[in-house]
XYZ file of C-alpha atoms in Angstrom:
617
model
C -11.179 24.514 -6.973
C -13.501 23.790 -10.188
C -17.202 24.084 -9.490
C -19.915 22.310 -10.642
C -21.495 25.403 -12.441
C -17.700 26.243 -14.192
C -17.406 22.449 -15.036
C -21.097 22.398 -16.669
C -20.538 26.028 -19.030
C -17.267 24.641 -20.099
C -18.741 21.370 -21.204
C -21.985 23.238 -22.793
C -19.279 25.214 -24.667
C -17.659 22.185 -26.073
C -20.931 20.330 -27.412
C -21.778 23.259 -28.890
C -18.769 24.441 -30.424
C -16.202 21.946 -30.880
C -18.195 18.503 -30.434
C -19.290 17.152 -34.113
C -22.027 15.117 -35.445
C -21.434 12.447 -37.851
C -24.432 14.170 -39.787
C -23.872 17.150 -41.577
C -26.780 19.807 -41.678
C -26.894 23.219 -43.153
C -24.931 24.492 -40.286
C -21.936 22.099 -40.737
C -21.215 18.964 -38.486
C -22.035 21.064 -35.509
C -24.603 19.266 -32.782
C -28.162 20.857 -33.076
C -28.678 22.456 -29.793
C -31.655 19.808 -29.314
C -28.948 17.392 -28.808
C -26.759 19.715 -27.015
C -29.458 19.684 -24.050
C -30.028 15.938 -24.255
C -26.627 15.217 -23.700
C -26.341 17.577 -20.885
C -29.653 16.394 -19.892
C -28.780 12.649 -19.838
C -25.108 13.055 -18.006
C -27.070 14.103 -14.866
C -26.675 11.247 -12.651
C -30.532 10.749 -11.844
C -30.469 9.515 -15.781
C -26.955 8.593 -16.387
C -27.101 6.256 -13.629
C -30.953 5.565 -13.075
C -30.363 1.699 -14.520
C -28.499 0.923 -11.117
C -28.406 4.044 -8.894
C -27.827 2.178 -5.711
C -24.191 1.606 -6.883
C -23.574 5.051 -8.272
C -24.680 6.811 -5.251
C -21.654 8.215 -4.077
C -21.269 10.040 -6.867
C -23.730 13.413 -6.797
C -22.585 15.186 -9.804
C -20.664 14.235 -12.809
C -19.272 17.647 -12.954
C -17.500 17.079 -9.724
C -15.106 14.903 -11.669
C -12.343 16.312 -13.782
C -9.580 13.598 -13.380
C -9.142 11.680 -17.118
C -8.646 8.339 -15.376
C -11.616 8.618 -13.091
C -13.996 9.552 -15.804
C -12.787 7.181 -17.988
C -12.927 4.303 -15.281
C -16.703 5.320 -15.081
C -17.411 4.920 -18.471
C -15.686 1.652 -18.971
C -17.731 0.514 -16.046
C -20.882 1.490 -18.169
C -20.126 0.707 -21.462
C -19.196 -2.435 -20.456
C -22.341 -3.184 -18.302
C -24.808 -5.209 -20.411
C -27.752 -3.829 -18.240
C -26.457 -0.434 -18.885
C -26.501 -1.097 -22.606
C -29.728 -2.545 -22.952
C -31.110 -0.001 -20.707
C -29.215 2.837 -22.929
C -30.639 1.509 -25.994
C -34.418 0.375 -24.963
C -36.145 3.879 -26.421
C -33.419 5.935 -25.154
C -31.422 6.283 -28.186
C -28.132 5.866 -26.699
C -27.937 9.272 -24.879
C -26.695 7.952 -22.077
C -23.412 6.700 -23.707
C -23.260 9.347 -25.854
C -22.991 11.640 -23.026
C -20.349 10.038 -21.409
C -18.391 9.626 -24.268
C -18.281 13.084 -24.941
C -17.462 13.836 -21.358
C -14.418 11.823 -21.778
C -13.242 13.305 -24.448
C -14.361 16.771 -23.323
C -12.146 16.034 -19.561
C -9.402 14.616 -21.498
C -9.151 17.689 -23.555
C -9.301 20.035 -20.857
C -6.987 18.339 -18.861
C -4.190 18.719 -21.385
C -4.689 22.041 -21.983
C -5.535 23.198 -18.590
C -2.872 25.687 -17.124
C -2.432 27.732 -13.797
C -0.719 31.046 -13.465
C 0.296 31.442 -9.964
C 2.756 33.125 -8.034
C 6.203 31.800 -7.643
C 9.212 32.926 -5.268
C 11.774 33.299 -8.430
C 10.150 35.321 -11.184
C 11.785 35.197 -14.361
C 11.457 37.141 -17.852
C 8.301 35.332 -19.426
C 6.931 38.337 -20.590
C 4.684 38.513 -18.085
C 3.592 40.835 -14.856
C 6.448 40.038 -12.507
C 6.523 37.233 -9.964
C 3.863 35.233 -12.710
C 4.948 32.147 -14.038
C 2.640 29.207 -16.324
C 2.817 25.932 -13.803
C 1.408 22.391 -14.653
C -1.823 21.949 -12.095
C -1.541 18.566 -10.415
C -5.356 18.163 -10.204
C -6.838 16.474 -7.516
C -9.172 13.433 -7.132
C -13.049 14.092 -7.495
C -13.846 11.292 -6.134
C -14.532 10.658 -1.611
C -11.716 11.528 0.567
C -12.822 8.211 2.301
C -14.227 5.419 0.681
C -14.103 1.634 0.608
C -14.316 -0.417 -2.811
C -15.753 -3.582 -1.626
C -16.872 -6.590 -3.923
C -16.097 -10.255 -4.022
C -12.829 -11.446 -3.941
C -10.969 -11.137 -7.229
C -12.856 -8.127 -8.749
C -9.847 -6.024 -8.879
C -10.407 -3.825 -6.002
C -6.813 -3.117 -5.386
C -5.892 -2.827 -9.117
C -8.443 -0.064 -9.398
C -7.404 2.290 -6.526
C -3.946 1.469 -7.812
C -4.800 2.733 -11.546
C -6.645 5.969 -9.779
C -3.860 6.818 -7.140
C -0.574 5.999 -9.394
C 0.051 9.568 -10.326
C -0.338 10.688 -6.218
C 1.663 10.336 -3.200
C 0.201 6.973 -1.954
C 1.163 5.289 1.448
C -0.688 1.515 2.011
C -1.022 -0.521 4.774
C -2.650 -3.779 5.208
C -4.859 -4.491 8.170
C -5.074 -8.145 10.069
C -6.029 -9.570 13.159
C -3.404 -8.301 15.105
C -2.928 -4.682 13.716
C -3.768 -1.958 16.853
C -3.402 1.773 16.962
C 0.776 1.336 17.520
C 0.792 -0.613 14.026
C -1.396 1.981 12.396
C -0.080 5.137 13.809
C 3.193 4.442 15.722
C 4.765 3.949 18.935
C 8.224 3.777 20.485
C 9.757 0.502 19.610
C 13.617 -0.774 20.196
C 15.588 -0.023 17.471
C 19.514 -0.747 16.818
C 21.801 2.608 17.109
C 25.212 3.094 16.859
C 26.801 4.703 19.963
C 30.198 5.871 20.740
C 32.095 3.940 23.254
C 34.586 6.055 25.688
C 37.825 5.036 27.266
C 38.607 5.910 30.541
C 40.327 9.064 29.392
C 37.167 10.141 28.543
C 37.851 10.348 24.300
C 35.751 8.057 21.812
C 37.690 4.788 21.266
C 34.910 2.913 19.202
C 31.497 2.537 17.526
C 28.963 0.047 19.001
C 25.758 -0.698 18.159
C 23.090 -0.931 20.983
C 19.281 -0.957 21.418
C 17.811 2.218 22.013
C 14.140 3.324 22.079
C 12.703 5.614 19.094
C 9.313 6.787 17.829
C 8.992 4.762 14.703
C 6.367 6.267 12.383
C 3.182 4.078 10.674
C 1.289 4.117 7.946
C -1.641 6.707 8.873
C 0.981 9.093 10.482
C 3.546 9.189 7.258
C -0.086 10.003 5.354
C -0.834 12.820 7.891
C 2.548 14.428 8.108
C 3.186 14.091 3.801
C -0.179 15.652 3.592
C 0.376 18.481 5.711
C 3.375 19.101 4.153
C 2.204 18.866 0.841
C -1.019 21.316 1.815
C 1.422 23.770 3.336
C 3.251 23.978 0.069
C 0.249 24.494 -2.036
C -2.933 25.324 -0.078
C -6.111 24.716 -2.200
C -3.846 23.306 -5.747
C -1.974 21.026 -3.045
C -0.719 17.589 -4.307
C -3.005 14.880 -3.280
C -1.654 12.030 -0.307
C -3.417 8.811 -0.246
C -3.319 6.493 2.546
C -4.439 2.983 0.922
C -5.736 0.279 3.273
C -6.078 -2.993 2.056
C -8.609 -6.002 3.752
C -9.770 -2.981 6.355
C -12.272 -5.873 8.142
C -9.707 -8.008 8.599
C -8.466 -6.020 11.647
C -10.546 -4.579 14.476
C -11.239 -1.075 13.079
C -12.308 0.697 16.370
C -9.295 -0.532 18.159
C -6.930 0.301 15.121
C -8.599 3.674 14.579
C -8.941 4.628 18.405
C -9.572 8.071 18.822
C -8.867 9.021 15.041
C -12.486 7.820 14.086
C -13.616 11.342 15.016
C -11.550 12.931 12.399
C -13.308 10.624 9.840
C -15.972 13.498 10.207
C -15.329 15.902 7.292
C -17.053 19.030 6.846
C -17.744 20.695 3.261
C -14.151 21.993 2.803
C -12.492 18.640 3.320
C -11.382 18.943 6.831
C -11.946 17.318 9.969
C -15.047 18.966 11.998
C -13.756 18.258 14.886
C -10.147 18.260 15.451
C -8.892 15.970 18.864
C -6.264 16.475 21.234
C -2.792 14.349 20.321
C -1.019 12.502 23.058
C 2.569 13.763 24.450
C 4.683 11.357 22.759
C 2.813 11.917 19.211
C 2.890 15.732 19.699
C 6.453 15.866 20.301
C 7.072 13.352 17.084
C 4.600 15.741 14.927
C 6.046 18.987 16.253
C 9.519 17.224 15.500
C 8.910 16.445 11.749
C 7.528 19.946 10.925
C 10.166 22.066 12.495
C 12.643 23.515 10.027
C 14.837 20.369 9.222
C 12.443 17.784 10.038
C 11.563 15.132 7.926
C 8.203 16.744 6.964
C 9.532 20.325 7.476
C 6.557 23.094 6.571
C 8.771 25.849 5.367
C 6.289 27.987 3.606
C 4.012 28.374 6.920
C 0.881 26.964 7.389
C -2.597 29.068 7.159
C -5.709 27.186 8.096
C -7.486 29.129 10.790
C -10.588 28.960 8.906
C -10.209 25.352 8.488
C -13.051 24.703 11.933
C -15.723 27.320 12.384
C -15.566 28.273 15.741
C -12.073 26.718 16.675
C -10.480 27.688 20.290
C -7.662 26.708 21.219
C -6.792 25.152 24.836
C -3.085 26.939 24.378
C -4.011 30.366 23.551
C -2.719 29.624 20.145
C -4.271 29.641 16.729
C -5.128 26.749 14.810
C -2.596 26.480 12.304
C -0.126 26.763 15.518
C -1.578 24.140 17.246
C -1.499 21.543 14.156
C 2.005 22.434 13.358
C 3.363 22.060 17.102
C 1.222 18.717 17.345
C -1.093 19.659 20.027
C -4.390 18.671 18.004
C -4.611 16.462 15.062
C -7.002 17.580 12.099
C -6.803 15.902 8.489
C -6.480 18.467 5.550
C -8.711 18.403 2.937
C -5.880 16.632 0.443
C -5.348 13.654 2.596
C -7.788 10.427 0.811
C -8.196 7.313 2.879
C -9.472 4.721 0.704
C -9.947 1.146 1.423
C -10.526 -2.312 0.009
C -12.899 -4.960 1.634
C -13.854 -8.513 0.405
C -17.492 -9.292 0.943
C -16.407 -12.712 1.788
C -14.624 -11.730 4.485
C -16.971 -9.560 6.158
C -17.811 -11.612 9.335
C -14.137 -11.223 10.387
C -14.384 -8.086 12.225
C -17.972 -6.314 11.625
C -17.563 -2.803 11.196
C -20.234 -0.751 12.936
C -22.664 1.055 11.561
C -21.280 4.516 12.903
C -17.849 3.734 11.133
C -19.797 2.610 8.108
C -21.308 6.465 7.976
C -18.164 8.235 7.504
C -17.201 6.331 4.508
C -18.652 6.315 1.100
C -19.022 2.655 -0.323
C -18.069 1.683 -3.902
C -19.175 -1.614 -5.331
C -16.929 -3.299 -7.762
C -18.759 -5.683 -9.617
C -17.372 -9.325 -11.213
C -16.917 -8.663 -15.073
C -14.691 -10.128 -17.843
C -11.119 -8.348 -17.846
C -10.825 -9.888 -21.370
C -7.349 -11.648 -20.408
C -8.033 -14.823 -22.357
C -7.166 -16.978 -19.038
C -8.190 -20.696 -19.782
C -7.734 -23.601 -17.005
C -5.648 -26.150 -18.354
C -6.713 -29.876 -18.261
C -4.033 -32.169 -19.622
C -4.289 -31.402 -23.142
C -7.507 -29.716 -23.029
C -8.673 -26.131 -21.655
C -11.729 -24.532 -20.515
C -12.264 -20.727 -20.698
C -11.565 -19.514 -17.526
C -14.229 -16.721 -17.822
C -16.638 -18.958 -18.817
C -16.053 -21.042 -15.598
C -16.165 -17.710 -13.486
C -19.832 -17.071 -15.118
C -21.323 -20.190 -14.672
C -19.679 -21.089 -11.014
C -20.751 -17.936 -9.772
C -24.524 -18.694 -10.891
C -23.960 -21.965 -8.400
C -22.440 -20.202 -5.639
C -25.690 -17.390 -5.896
C -27.826 -20.211 -5.860
C -26.100 -22.075 -2.800
C -25.886 -18.942 -0.914
C -28.188 -16.533 -1.768
C -25.722 -13.553 -2.084
C -22.837 -12.417 -4.028
C -20.531 -12.286 -1.144
C -18.504 -16.054 -2.076
C -18.554 -15.216 -5.605
C -15.316 -15.281 -7.609
C -13.821 -12.362 -9.423
C -12.004 -12.556 -12.702
C -8.943 -12.346 -10.735
C -9.470 -14.685 -7.679
C -6.808 -16.850 -9.732
C -4.347 -15.812 -12.047
C -1.706 -17.832 -14.785
C 2.186 -16.836 -13.971
C 3.539 -13.855 -16.003
C 4.534 -15.314 -18.714
C 1.248 -17.595 -19.703
C -2.319 -17.681 -20.126
C -2.954 -21.056 -18.550
C -4.201 -21.236 -15.006
C -2.451 -24.800 -14.318
C -4.272 -28.201 -12.990
C -2.002 -27.600 -9.640
C -3.456 -23.996 -9.168
C -6.904 -24.355 -10.167
C -7.581 -27.136 -7.288
C -4.963 -25.509 -5.038
C -6.679 -22.296 -4.959
C -9.933 -22.561 -6.786
C -11.367 -25.784 -5.702
C -10.286 -25.522 -1.956
C -11.981 -22.279 -1.650
C -14.911 -23.854 -3.391
C -14.748 -26.652 -1.065
C -13.854 -25.077 1.976
C -16.242 -21.853 1.954
C -19.108 -22.229 -0.323
C -20.195 -25.470 -0.777
C -18.782 -27.884 2.148
C -22.087 -27.179 4.728
C -24.329 -27.482 1.463
C -24.967 -29.035 -1.943
C -21.365 -30.504 -2.467
C -23.046 -33.010 -5.605
C -21.145 -30.902 -7.761
C -17.896 -31.951 -6.735
C -18.963 -35.895 -7.585
C -16.330 -36.873 -9.978
C -16.537 -40.745 -9.669
C -18.430 -43.147 -11.661
C -19.453 -45.626 -8.622
C -22.331 -44.541 -6.996
C -21.434 -45.334 -3.774
C -18.346 -43.470 -4.248
C -17.706 -40.906 -1.190
C -17.588 -37.153 -2.262
C -14.411 -35.968 -0.803
C -11.947 -33.029 -2.054
C -9.552 -36.135 -1.781
C -10.990 -37.427 -5.340
C -8.777 -34.297 -7.008
C -5.715 -35.948 -5.982
C -4.212 -39.118 -7.240
C -2.355 -41.726 -4.795
C 1.214 -40.056 -5.917
C -0.761 -36.850 -4.571
C -0.517 -35.155 -8.046
C -3.498 -33.653 -9.310
C -6.313 -35.858 -10.913
C -6.782 -34.788 -14.208
C -9.396 -36.800 -14.898
C -11.385 -35.661 -11.728
C -10.875 -32.072 -12.829
C -12.145 -32.454 -16.201
C -15.314 -34.419 -14.673
C -16.058 -31.139 -12.648
C -14.961 -28.680 -15.307
C -17.732 -30.420 -17.322
C -20.399 -30.494 -15.185
C -19.961 -26.706 -14.429
C -19.638 -25.213 -18.254
C -20.703 -28.244 -20.041
C -18.555 -30.839 -22.612
C -19.103 -28.318 -25.650
C -17.229 -25.983 -23.490
C -13.843 -28.339 -22.998
C -11.716 -27.550 -25.845
C -8.628 -29.469 -27.500
C -5.790 -27.501 -27.382
C -3.604 -26.950 -30.331
C 0.052 -25.077 -31.354
C -1.668 -21.657 -31.625
C -2.912 -21.833 -27.928
C -2.837 -18.205 -26.652
C 0.367 -16.886 -24.519
C -0.053 -13.564 -22.780
C 2.129 -10.312 -23.158
C 3.985 -8.874 -19.887
C 0.732 -7.097 -18.755
C -1.159 -10.280 -18.547
C -3.129 -9.609 -21.965
C -3.826 -12.669 -24.342
C -1.722 -12.715 -27.393
C -3.071 -14.621 -30.427
C -0.302 -14.983 -33.173
C -2.330 -16.384 -35.827
C -0.938 -15.223 -39.206
C -3.019 -14.715 -42.564
C -2.564 -14.308 -46.263
C -4.072 -12.040 -48.000
C -3.532 -10.181 -51.708
C -0.610 -12.355 -52.410
C 1.270 -12.315 -49.227
C 1.459 -14.595 -46.606
C 2.150 -15.361 -42.908
C 1.039 -11.755 -42.233
C 0.427 -10.586 -38.543
C -2.621 -8.853 -37.779
C -0.913 -5.443 -37.599
C 0.272 -5.929 -41.352
C -3.053 -7.717 -42.542
C -5.123 -4.805 -41.353
C -2.736 -1.954 -42.804
C -2.696 -4.056 -46.107
C -6.363 -4.196 -46.556
C -6.964 -0.613 -46.014
C -4.156 0.833 -48.336
C -5.535 -1.737 -50.831
C -8.734 -0.056 -50.892
C -7.200 3.694 -50.501
C -5.330 2.689 -53.486
C -8.260 1.384 -55.339
C -10.177 4.504 -54.160
C -7.582 7.134 -54.751
C -10.375 9.650 -56.178
C -12.320 9.815 -53.174
C -11.899 12.416 -50.457
C -10.716 11.945 -47.030
C -13.923 12.384 -45.703
C -15.103 9.653 -48.169
C -12.431 7.229 -47.185
C -12.814 8.144 -43.680
C -16.344 7.320 -43.359
C -16.474 4.042 -45.029
C -13.499 2.853 -42.952
C -15.009 3.789 -39.837
C -15.631 1.548 -37.047
C -18.991 -0.051 -36.015
C -20.299 -1.024 -32.532
C -18.300 -4.243 -33.220
C -15.615 -2.865 -32.158
C -15.108 -1.545 -28.540
C -14.341 2.072 -27.860
C -11.170 1.185 -26.410
C -10.019 -0.120 -29.579
C -11.017 2.215 -31.950
C -8.020 4.704 -30.972
C -8.352 7.323 -33.428
C -10.140 5.422 -36.215
C -8.919 3.808 -39.139
C -7.972 7.180 -40.778
C -6.745 10.145 -39.058
C -5.807 13.559 -39.828
C -2.073 13.722 -39.143
C -2.740 17.053 -36.603
C -4.843 14.752 -34.855
C -2.565 11.792 -34.081
C -0.390 13.544 -31.142
C 1.550 11.537 -28.181
C 0.912 7.869 -27.471
C -1.219 7.588 -30.518
C 1.644 8.501 -32.655
C 3.032 4.797 -32.598
C -0.326 3.356 -33.556
C -0.360 4.959 -37.220
C 1.702 4.368 -40.361
C 3.344 6.531 -43.116
C 1.197 10.028 -43.994
C -0.770 9.796 -46.677
C -2.760 12.584 -49.071
C -6.248 12.195 -49.944
C -7.440 13.507 -53.546
C -8.759 17.002 -51.854
C -5.462 17.670 -50.093
C -5.849 16.366 -46.560
C -2.723 14.665 -44.834
C -3.924 11.751 -42.821
C -2.311 8.260 -41.448
C -3.450 4.729 -41.630
C -4.015 2.713 -38.219
C -1.260 -0.091 -37.736
C -2.225 -0.758 -34.254
C -4.605 -4.122 -35.433
C -4.984 -6.824 -32.682
C -7.572 -9.475 -31.961
C -10.296 -6.989 -30.205
C -10.663 -5.060 -34.169
C -9.068 -7.399 -36.616
C -12.191 -9.189 -37.297
C -14.208 -5.939 -38.641
C -11.497 -5.139 -41.108
C -11.617 -9.063 -42.406
C -15.181 -8.570 -42.732
C -14.546 -5.158 -44.660
C -12.040 -7.118 -47.045
C -14.954 -9.754 -47.847
C -17.079 -7.505 -48.473
C -14.803 -5.951 -51.139
C -14.616 -9.546 -52.628
C -11.134 -10.075 -50.887
C -9.780 -13.795 -49.532
C -8.560 -13.420 -46.429
C -6.980 -16.716 -45.247
C -5.691 -18.110 -42.015
C -2.310 -19.801 -42.641
C -1.713 -23.172 -41.258
C 1.317 -24.659 -40.444
């Protein structure tokens, strides 16, 4: 298991010997020692997160986090946070953003090249010592074993968990008011089973289905058994097992967890501090599952006798034997229990302070996901994110809290569109605002009639034919976002791809060519510049075509120009044919131009005095 000190030493080496500065010195492009020390200092959590320490308190050290997508998620959250950006720029020379960007690059490179030499059962002739073989390490998530992702509805809590756990075995369940211990752990239930029917001679003459009782495993037990099976196969390098609980506060946690509550206390080694006794039904089911030929058979044995300090068995056995035979329950250090909680539902089943203390809490803030979604209003539309921003200001004023605010994903358009229909907007968004936020407070924003004496009511958003009232929706939107933000639809309205991301099909003309896509336009501009400056070295071309701060990091890819040897993996599809610079460097030109980076290259073309025009039908 990686220690903080080891990761820090590796990162220090990376900064000192591998990372490059954009400015050349007498020592080449290596970072200066003072810069290395500054990057290290600003990666410490007390400086990296000092702009808003309360939401990052679950991270004790960045060197604990060595899984690439976790580090990238942290970096994306920071770099997209206006408060962080302002703090980073204000007399801090952007050391914070620089440190986290360098750390992302380091962790991704480290993950790619990291292999472990481990003993295997079947050696082969690989030129190494007998019984040794290289195997790829499945990196453990460095986040908390137990954490609750909380925030306003629609902020993407479930999406974030899914993104972090997609590489691992995951079992999901959703709590609700009728959830209890038996639906979370397991219980005997009636099931249909095919049984033989015997004739008078005592021979089987037929089969028929009869109701029998069998123990049915539920989410917790499946995750528990799966985690121990994985631990037995890998010990400290065991593959993680996730149990994800959606809407944890919609169920009565004390009733659902029962005595499992005790297991949530984890020691520094990640195992439960206090094992508990299993009842006879659960004991029999666990023993059967772990036995040879069982559904979760532990074939390599189990050795965790040192996991609990001072453990004394009530059965005269070792801790490993008691776990394998189902006598005691103990959470292994590869079992992660993560949950989501909508703050707007927190009063449904209040979570007591003792239960809260056993979890780390991770706030998921409201942010623009950049999907380009619109609210349709007849032949007009309103930008969805603009509406979310403005209505959340009203909600904050009305409720004096963030609990009832809307997240970006509170309301989604159909998969093949970026438009939220009028019916969906009224039925989901306005209905929520009316019933859950403003009904007992200031409802003046729902006044959509010109008549002074007209009653303010939700009915106003529907006509006599029970269809949505477009004019009422428009009046409401104008009251929230202003007339200037109600725009007319045209033939170039944005649609979306299979991931729900906005696609802008605008066409361009450039250098005698017409109807160029963004991809073709960007590539044509760069190739024209290269052709007209064929005497320049690769370094000169790369510097002159380098993205500026108007382009988000995630849309810079490997740069406008990148050396051929640096373009690997998924990046190979983002670049065109190989070119050769005047100084003999083999490189390729970016073809992955889109709505997020195209403005940069259009501006570059105009600086050269070249005309770029939008093509209209």
